[in-house]
Short mmCIF file of the N, C-alpha and C atoms (twelve columns), coordinates in Angstrom:
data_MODEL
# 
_entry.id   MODEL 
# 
loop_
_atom_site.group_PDB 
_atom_site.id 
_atom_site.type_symbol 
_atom_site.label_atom_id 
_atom_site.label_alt_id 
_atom_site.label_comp_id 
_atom_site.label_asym_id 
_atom_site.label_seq_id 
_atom_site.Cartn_x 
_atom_site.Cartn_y 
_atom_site.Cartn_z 
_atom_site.pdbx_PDB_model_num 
ATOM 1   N N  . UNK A 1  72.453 123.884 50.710 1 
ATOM 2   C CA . UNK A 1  72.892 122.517 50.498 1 
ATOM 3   C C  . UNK A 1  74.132 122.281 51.352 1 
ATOM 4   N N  . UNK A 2  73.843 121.119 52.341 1 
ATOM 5   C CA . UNK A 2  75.027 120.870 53.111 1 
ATOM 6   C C  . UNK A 2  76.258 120.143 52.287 1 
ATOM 7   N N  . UNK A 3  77.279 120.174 52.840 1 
ATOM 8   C CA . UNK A 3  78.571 119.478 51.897 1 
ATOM 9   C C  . UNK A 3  78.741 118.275 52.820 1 
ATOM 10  N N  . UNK A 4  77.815 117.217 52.250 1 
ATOM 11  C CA . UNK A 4  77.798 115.948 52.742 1 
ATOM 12  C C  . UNK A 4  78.220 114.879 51.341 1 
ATOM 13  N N  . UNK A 5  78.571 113.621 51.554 1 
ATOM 14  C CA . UNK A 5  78.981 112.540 50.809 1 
ATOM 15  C C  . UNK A 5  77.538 112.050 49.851 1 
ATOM 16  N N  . UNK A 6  76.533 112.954 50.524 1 
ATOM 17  C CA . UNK A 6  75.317 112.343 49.923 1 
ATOM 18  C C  . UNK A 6  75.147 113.283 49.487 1 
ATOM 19  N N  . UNK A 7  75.017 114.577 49.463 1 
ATOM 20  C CA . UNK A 7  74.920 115.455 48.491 1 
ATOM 21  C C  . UNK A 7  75.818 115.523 47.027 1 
ATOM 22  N N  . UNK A 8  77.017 115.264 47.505 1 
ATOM 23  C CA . UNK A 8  78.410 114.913 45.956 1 
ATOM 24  C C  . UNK A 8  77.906 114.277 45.395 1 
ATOM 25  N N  . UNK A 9  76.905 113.084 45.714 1 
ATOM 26  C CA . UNK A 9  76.908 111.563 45.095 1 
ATOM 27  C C  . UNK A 9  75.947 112.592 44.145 1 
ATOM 28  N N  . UNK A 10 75.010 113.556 44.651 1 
ATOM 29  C CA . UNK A 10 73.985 113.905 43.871 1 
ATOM 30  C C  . UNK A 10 74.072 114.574 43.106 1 
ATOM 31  N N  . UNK A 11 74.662 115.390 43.063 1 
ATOM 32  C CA . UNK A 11 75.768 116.062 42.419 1 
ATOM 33  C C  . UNK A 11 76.301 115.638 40.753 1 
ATOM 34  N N  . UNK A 12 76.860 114.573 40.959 1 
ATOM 35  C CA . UNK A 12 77.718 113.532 40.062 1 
ATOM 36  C C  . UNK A 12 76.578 113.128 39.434 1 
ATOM 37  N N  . UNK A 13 75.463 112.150 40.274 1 
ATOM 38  C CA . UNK A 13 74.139 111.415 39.543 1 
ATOM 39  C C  . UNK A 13 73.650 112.875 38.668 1 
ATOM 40  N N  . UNK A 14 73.718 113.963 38.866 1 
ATOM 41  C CA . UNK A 14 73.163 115.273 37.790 1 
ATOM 42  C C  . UNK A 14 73.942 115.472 36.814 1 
ATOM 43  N N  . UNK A 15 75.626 115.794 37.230 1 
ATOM 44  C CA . UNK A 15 76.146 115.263 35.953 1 
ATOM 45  C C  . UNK A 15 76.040 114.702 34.695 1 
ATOM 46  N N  . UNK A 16 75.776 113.221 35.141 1 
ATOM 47  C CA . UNK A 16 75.797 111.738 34.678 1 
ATOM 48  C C  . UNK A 16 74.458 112.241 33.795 1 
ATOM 49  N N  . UNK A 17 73.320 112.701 34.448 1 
ATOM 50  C CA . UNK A 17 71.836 112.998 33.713 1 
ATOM 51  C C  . UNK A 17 72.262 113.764 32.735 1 
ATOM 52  N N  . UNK A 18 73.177 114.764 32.947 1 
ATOM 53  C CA . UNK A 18 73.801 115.694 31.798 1 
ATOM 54  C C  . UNK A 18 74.389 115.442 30.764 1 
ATOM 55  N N  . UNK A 19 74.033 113.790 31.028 1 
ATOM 56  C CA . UNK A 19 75.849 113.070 29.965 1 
ATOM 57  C C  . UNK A 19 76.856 113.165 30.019 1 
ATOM 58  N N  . UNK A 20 77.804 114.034 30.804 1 
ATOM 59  C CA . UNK A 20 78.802 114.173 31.854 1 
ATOM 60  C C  . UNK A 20 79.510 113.028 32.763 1 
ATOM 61  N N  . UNK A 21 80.832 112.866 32.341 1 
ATOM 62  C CA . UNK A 21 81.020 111.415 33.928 1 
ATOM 63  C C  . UNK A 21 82.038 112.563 34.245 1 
ATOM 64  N N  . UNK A 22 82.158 111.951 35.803 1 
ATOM 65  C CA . UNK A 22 82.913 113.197 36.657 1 
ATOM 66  C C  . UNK A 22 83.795 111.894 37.333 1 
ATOM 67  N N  . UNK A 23 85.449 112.835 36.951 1 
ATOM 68  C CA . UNK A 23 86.432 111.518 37.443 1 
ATOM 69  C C  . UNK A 23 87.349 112.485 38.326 1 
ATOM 70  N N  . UNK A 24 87.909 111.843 39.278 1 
ATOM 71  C CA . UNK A 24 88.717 112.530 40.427 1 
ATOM 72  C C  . UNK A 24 89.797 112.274 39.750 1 
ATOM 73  N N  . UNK A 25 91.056 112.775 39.862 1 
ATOM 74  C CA . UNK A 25 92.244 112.578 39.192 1 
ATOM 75  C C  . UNK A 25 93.590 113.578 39.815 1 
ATOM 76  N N  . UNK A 26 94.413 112.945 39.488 1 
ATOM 77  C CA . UNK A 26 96.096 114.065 39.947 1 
ATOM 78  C C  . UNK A 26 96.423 114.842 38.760 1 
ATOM 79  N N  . UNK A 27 96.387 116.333 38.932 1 
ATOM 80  C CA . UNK A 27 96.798 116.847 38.238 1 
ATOM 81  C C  . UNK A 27 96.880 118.554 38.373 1 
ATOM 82  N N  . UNK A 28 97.498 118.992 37.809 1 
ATOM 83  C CA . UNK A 28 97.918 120.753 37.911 1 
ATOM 84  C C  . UNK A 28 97.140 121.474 37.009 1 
ATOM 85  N N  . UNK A 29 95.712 121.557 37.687 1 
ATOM 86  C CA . UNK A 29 94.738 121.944 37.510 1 
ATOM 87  C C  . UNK A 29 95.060 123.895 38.089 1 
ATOM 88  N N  . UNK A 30 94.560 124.895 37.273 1 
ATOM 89  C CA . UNK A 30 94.958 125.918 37.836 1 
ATOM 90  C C  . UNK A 30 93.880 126.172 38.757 1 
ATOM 91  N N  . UNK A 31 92.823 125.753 38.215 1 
ATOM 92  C CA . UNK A 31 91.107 126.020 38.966 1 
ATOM 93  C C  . UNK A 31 91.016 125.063 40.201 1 
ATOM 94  N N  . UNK A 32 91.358 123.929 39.673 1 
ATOM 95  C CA . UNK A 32 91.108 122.543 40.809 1 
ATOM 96  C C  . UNK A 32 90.307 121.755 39.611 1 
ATOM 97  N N  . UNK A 33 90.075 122.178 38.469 1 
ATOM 98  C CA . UNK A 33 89.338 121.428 37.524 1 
ATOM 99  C C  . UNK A 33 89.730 121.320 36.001 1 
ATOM 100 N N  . UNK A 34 89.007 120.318 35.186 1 
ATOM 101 C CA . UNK A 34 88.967 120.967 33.955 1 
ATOM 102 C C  . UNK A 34 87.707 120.001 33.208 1 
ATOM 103 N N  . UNK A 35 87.430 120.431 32.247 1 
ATOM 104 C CA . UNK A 35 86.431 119.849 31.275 1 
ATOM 105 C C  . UNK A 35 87.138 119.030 29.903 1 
ATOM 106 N N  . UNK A 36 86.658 118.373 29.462 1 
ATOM 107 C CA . UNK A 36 87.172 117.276 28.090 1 
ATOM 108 C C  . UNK A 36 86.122 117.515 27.385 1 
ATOM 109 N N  . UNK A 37 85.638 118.623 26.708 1 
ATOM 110 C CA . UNK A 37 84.357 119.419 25.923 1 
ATOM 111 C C  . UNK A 37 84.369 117.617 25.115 1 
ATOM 112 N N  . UNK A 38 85.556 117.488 24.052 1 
ATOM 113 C CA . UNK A 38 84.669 115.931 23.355 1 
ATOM 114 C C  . UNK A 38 84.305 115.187 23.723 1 
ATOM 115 N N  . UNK A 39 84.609 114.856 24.781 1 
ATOM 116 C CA . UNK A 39 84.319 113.476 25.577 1 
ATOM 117 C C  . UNK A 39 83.191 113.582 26.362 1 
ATOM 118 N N  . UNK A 40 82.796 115.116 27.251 1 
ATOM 119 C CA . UNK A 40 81.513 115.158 28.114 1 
ATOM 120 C C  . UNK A 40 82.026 114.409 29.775 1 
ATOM 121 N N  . UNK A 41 83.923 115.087 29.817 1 
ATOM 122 C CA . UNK A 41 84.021 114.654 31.075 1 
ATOM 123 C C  . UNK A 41 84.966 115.836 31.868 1 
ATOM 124 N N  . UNK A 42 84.547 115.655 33.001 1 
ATOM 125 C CA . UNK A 42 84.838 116.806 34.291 1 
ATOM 126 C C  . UNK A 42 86.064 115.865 34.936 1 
ATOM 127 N N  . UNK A 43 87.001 116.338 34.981 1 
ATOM 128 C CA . UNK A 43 88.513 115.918 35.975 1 
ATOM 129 C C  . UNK A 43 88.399 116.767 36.812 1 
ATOM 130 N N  . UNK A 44 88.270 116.640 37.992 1 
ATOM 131 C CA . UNK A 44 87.941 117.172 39.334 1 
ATOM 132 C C  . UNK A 44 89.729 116.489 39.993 1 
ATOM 133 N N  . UNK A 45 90.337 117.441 40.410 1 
ATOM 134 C CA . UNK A 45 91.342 117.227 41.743 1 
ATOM 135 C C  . UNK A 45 91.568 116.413 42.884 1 
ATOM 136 N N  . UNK A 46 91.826 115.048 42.675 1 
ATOM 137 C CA . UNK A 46 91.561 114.101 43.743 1 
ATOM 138 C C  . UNK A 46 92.312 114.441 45.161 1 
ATOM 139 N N  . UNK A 47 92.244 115.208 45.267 1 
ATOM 140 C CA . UNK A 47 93.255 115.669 46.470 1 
ATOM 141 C C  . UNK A 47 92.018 116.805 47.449 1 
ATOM 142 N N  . UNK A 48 90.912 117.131 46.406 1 
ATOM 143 C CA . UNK A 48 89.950 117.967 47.072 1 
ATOM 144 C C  . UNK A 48 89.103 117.068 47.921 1 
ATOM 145 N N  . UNK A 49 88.712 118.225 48.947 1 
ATOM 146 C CA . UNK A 49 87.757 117.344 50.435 1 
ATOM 147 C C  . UNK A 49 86.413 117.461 49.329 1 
ATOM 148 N N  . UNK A 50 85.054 116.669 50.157 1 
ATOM 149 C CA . UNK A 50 84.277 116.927 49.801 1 
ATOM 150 C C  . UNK A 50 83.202 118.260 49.330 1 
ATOM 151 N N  . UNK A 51 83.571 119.549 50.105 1 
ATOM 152 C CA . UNK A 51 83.175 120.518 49.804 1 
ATOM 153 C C  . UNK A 51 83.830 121.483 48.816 1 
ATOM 154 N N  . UNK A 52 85.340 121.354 48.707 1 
ATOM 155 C CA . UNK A 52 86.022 121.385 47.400 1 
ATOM 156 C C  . UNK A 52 85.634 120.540 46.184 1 
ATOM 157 N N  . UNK A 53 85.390 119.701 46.383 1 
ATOM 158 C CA . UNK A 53 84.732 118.574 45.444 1 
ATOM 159 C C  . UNK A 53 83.255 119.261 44.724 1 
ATOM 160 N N  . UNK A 54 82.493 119.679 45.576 1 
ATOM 161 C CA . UNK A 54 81.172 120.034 45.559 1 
ATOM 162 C C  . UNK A 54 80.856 121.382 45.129 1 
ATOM 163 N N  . UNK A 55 81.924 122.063 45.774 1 
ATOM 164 C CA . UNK A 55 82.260 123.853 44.679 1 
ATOM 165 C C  . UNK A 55 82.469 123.222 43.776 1 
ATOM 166 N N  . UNK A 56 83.170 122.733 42.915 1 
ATOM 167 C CA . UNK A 56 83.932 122.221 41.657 1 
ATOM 168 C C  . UNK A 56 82.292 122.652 40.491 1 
ATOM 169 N N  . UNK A 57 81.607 121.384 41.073 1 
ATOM 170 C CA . UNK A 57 80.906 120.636 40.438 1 
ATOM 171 C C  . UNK A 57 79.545 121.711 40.201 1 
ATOM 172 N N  . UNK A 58 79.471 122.486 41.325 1 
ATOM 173 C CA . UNK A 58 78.477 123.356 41.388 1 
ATOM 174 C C  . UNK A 58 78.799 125.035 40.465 1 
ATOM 175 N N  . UNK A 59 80.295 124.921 40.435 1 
ATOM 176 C CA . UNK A 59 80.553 126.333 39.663 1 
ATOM 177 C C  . UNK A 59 80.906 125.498 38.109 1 
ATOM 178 N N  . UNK A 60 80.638 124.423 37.817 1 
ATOM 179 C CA . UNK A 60 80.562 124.325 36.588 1 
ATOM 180 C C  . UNK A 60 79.185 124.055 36.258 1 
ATOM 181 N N  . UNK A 61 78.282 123.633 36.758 1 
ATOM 182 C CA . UNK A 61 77.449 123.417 36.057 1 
ATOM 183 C C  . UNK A 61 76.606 124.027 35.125 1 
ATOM 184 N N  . UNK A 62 76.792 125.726 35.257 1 
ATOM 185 C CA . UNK A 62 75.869 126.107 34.690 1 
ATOM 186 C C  . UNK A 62 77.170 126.446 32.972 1 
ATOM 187 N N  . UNK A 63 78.314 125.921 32.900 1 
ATOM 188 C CA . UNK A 63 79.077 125.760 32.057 1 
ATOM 189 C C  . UNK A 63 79.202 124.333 30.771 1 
ATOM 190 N N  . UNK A 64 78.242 123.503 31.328 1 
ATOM 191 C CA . UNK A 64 78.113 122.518 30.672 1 
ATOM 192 C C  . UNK A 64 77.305 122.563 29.461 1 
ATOM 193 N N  . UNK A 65 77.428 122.341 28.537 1 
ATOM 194 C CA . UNK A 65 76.657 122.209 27.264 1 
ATOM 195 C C  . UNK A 65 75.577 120.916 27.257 1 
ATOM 196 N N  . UNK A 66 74.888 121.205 28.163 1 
ATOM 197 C CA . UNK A 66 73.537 120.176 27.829 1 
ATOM 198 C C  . UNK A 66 72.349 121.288 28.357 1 
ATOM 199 N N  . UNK A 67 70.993 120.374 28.121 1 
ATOM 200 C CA . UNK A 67 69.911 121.128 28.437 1 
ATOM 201 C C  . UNK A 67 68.820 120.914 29.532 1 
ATOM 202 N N  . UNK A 68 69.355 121.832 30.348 1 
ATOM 203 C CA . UNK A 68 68.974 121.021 31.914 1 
ATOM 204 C C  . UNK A 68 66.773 120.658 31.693 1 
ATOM 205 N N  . UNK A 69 66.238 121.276 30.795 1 
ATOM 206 C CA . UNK A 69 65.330 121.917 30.673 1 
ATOM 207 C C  . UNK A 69 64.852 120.004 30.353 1 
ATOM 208 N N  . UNK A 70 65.705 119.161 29.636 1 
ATOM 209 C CA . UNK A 70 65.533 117.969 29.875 1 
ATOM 210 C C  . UNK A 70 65.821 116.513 30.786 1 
ATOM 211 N N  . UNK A 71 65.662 117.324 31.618 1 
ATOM 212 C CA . UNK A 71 66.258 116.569 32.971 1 
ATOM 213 C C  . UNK A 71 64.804 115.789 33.266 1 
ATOM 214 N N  . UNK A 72 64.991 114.528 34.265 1 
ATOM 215 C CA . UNK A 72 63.781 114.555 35.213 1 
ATOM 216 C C  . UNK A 72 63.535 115.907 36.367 1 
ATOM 217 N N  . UNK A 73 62.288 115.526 36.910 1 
ATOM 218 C CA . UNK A 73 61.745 116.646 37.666 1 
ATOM 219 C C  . UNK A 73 62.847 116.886 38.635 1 
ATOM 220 N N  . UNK A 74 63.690 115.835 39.271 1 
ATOM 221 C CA . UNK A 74 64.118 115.173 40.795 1 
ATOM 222 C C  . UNK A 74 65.633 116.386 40.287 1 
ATOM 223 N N  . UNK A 75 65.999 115.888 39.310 1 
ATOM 224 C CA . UNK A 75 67.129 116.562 38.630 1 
ATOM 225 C C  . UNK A 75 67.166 118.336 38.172 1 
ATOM 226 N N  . UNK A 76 65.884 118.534 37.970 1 
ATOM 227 C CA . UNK A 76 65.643 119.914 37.906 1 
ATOM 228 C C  . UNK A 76 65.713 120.660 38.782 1 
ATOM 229 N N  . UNK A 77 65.016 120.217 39.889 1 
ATOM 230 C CA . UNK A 77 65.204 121.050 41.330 1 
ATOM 231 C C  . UNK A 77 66.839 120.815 41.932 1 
ATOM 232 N N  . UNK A 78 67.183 119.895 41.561 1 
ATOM 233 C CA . UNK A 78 68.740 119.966 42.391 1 
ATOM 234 C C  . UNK A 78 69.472 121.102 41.654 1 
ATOM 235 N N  . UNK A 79 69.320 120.818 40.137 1 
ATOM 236 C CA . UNK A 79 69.917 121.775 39.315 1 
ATOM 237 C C  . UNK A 79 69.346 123.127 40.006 1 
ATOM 238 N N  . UNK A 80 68.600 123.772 40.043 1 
ATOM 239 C CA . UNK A 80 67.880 125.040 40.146 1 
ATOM 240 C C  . UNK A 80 68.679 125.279 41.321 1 
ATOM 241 N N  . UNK A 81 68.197 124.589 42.362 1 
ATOM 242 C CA . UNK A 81 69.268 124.337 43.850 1 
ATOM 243 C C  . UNK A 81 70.529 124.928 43.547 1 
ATOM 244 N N  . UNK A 82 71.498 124.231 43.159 1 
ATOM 245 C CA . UNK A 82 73.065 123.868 42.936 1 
ATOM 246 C C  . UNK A 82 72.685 125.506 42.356 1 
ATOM 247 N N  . UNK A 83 72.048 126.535 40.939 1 
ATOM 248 C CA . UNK A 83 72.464 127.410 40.594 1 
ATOM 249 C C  . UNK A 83 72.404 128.567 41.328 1 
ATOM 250 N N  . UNK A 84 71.338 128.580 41.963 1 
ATOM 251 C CA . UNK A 84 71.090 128.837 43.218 1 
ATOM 252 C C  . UNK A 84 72.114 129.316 44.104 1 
ATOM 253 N N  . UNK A 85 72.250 128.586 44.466 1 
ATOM 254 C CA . UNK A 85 73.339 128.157 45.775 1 
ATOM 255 C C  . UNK A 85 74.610 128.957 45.316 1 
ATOM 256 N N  . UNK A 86 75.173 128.662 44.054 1 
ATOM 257 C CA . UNK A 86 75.895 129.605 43.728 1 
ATOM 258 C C  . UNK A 86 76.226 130.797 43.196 1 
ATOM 259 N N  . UNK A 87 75.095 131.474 42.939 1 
ATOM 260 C CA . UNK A 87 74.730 132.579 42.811 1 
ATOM 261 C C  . UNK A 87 74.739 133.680 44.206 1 
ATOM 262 N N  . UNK A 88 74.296 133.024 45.173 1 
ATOM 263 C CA . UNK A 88 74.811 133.472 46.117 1 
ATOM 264 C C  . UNK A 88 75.510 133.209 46.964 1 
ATOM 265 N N  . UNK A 89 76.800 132.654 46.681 1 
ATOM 266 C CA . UNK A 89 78.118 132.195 46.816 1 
ATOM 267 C C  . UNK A 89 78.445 133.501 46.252 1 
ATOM 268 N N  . UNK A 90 78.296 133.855 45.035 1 
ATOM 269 C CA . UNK A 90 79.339 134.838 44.385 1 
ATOM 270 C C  . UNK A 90 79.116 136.275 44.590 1 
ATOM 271 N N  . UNK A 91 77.460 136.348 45.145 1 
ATOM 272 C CA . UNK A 91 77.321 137.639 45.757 1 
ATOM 273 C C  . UNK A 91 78.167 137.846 47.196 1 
ATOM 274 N N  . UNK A 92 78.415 136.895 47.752 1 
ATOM 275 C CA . UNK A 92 79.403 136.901 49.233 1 
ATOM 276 C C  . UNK A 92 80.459 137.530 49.305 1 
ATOM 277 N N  . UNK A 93 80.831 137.065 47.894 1 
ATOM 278 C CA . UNK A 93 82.322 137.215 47.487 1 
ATOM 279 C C  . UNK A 93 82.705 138.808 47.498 1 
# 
């Protein structure tokens, strides 16, 4: 997955399917992130580029408390994608 403006958007729209809203914001984040478990919202680091933006979103997802297993189809494969993708991200490491 390339780190394009159209990939984030897709990103966020998976979120959003998750019940999740994802808000950019200023703050002293130790990660670059954080979660609002009651609310079902992601504060992402407005100061991050788009591929900082897009790690964010991709190393939380498999941290979210919903059930991807009810997604649409379109949403499943991005998900699978995105876990994907970072799975071997962390074997790199």
């Amino acid at each position: 997955m390339k780190y394009t403006r159209n990939n984030l958007k897709k990103l966020e729209d998976l979120c959003s399917a998750l019940t999740y809203k994802v808000r950019y914001e200023q703050g002293h984040f130790q990660s670059g992130y954080c979660i609002v478990s009651s609310k079902n919202i992601i504060v992402i680091n407005k100061f991050f580029d788009i591929e900082g933006r897009m790690n964010c979103l991709m190393e939380l997802l498999p941290e979210l408390k919903a059930d991807p297993d009810q997604l649409e189809d379109e949403y499943k494969d991005l998900y699978k994608k995105a876990i994907s993708m970072r799975s071997v991200q962390e074997l790199e490491i």
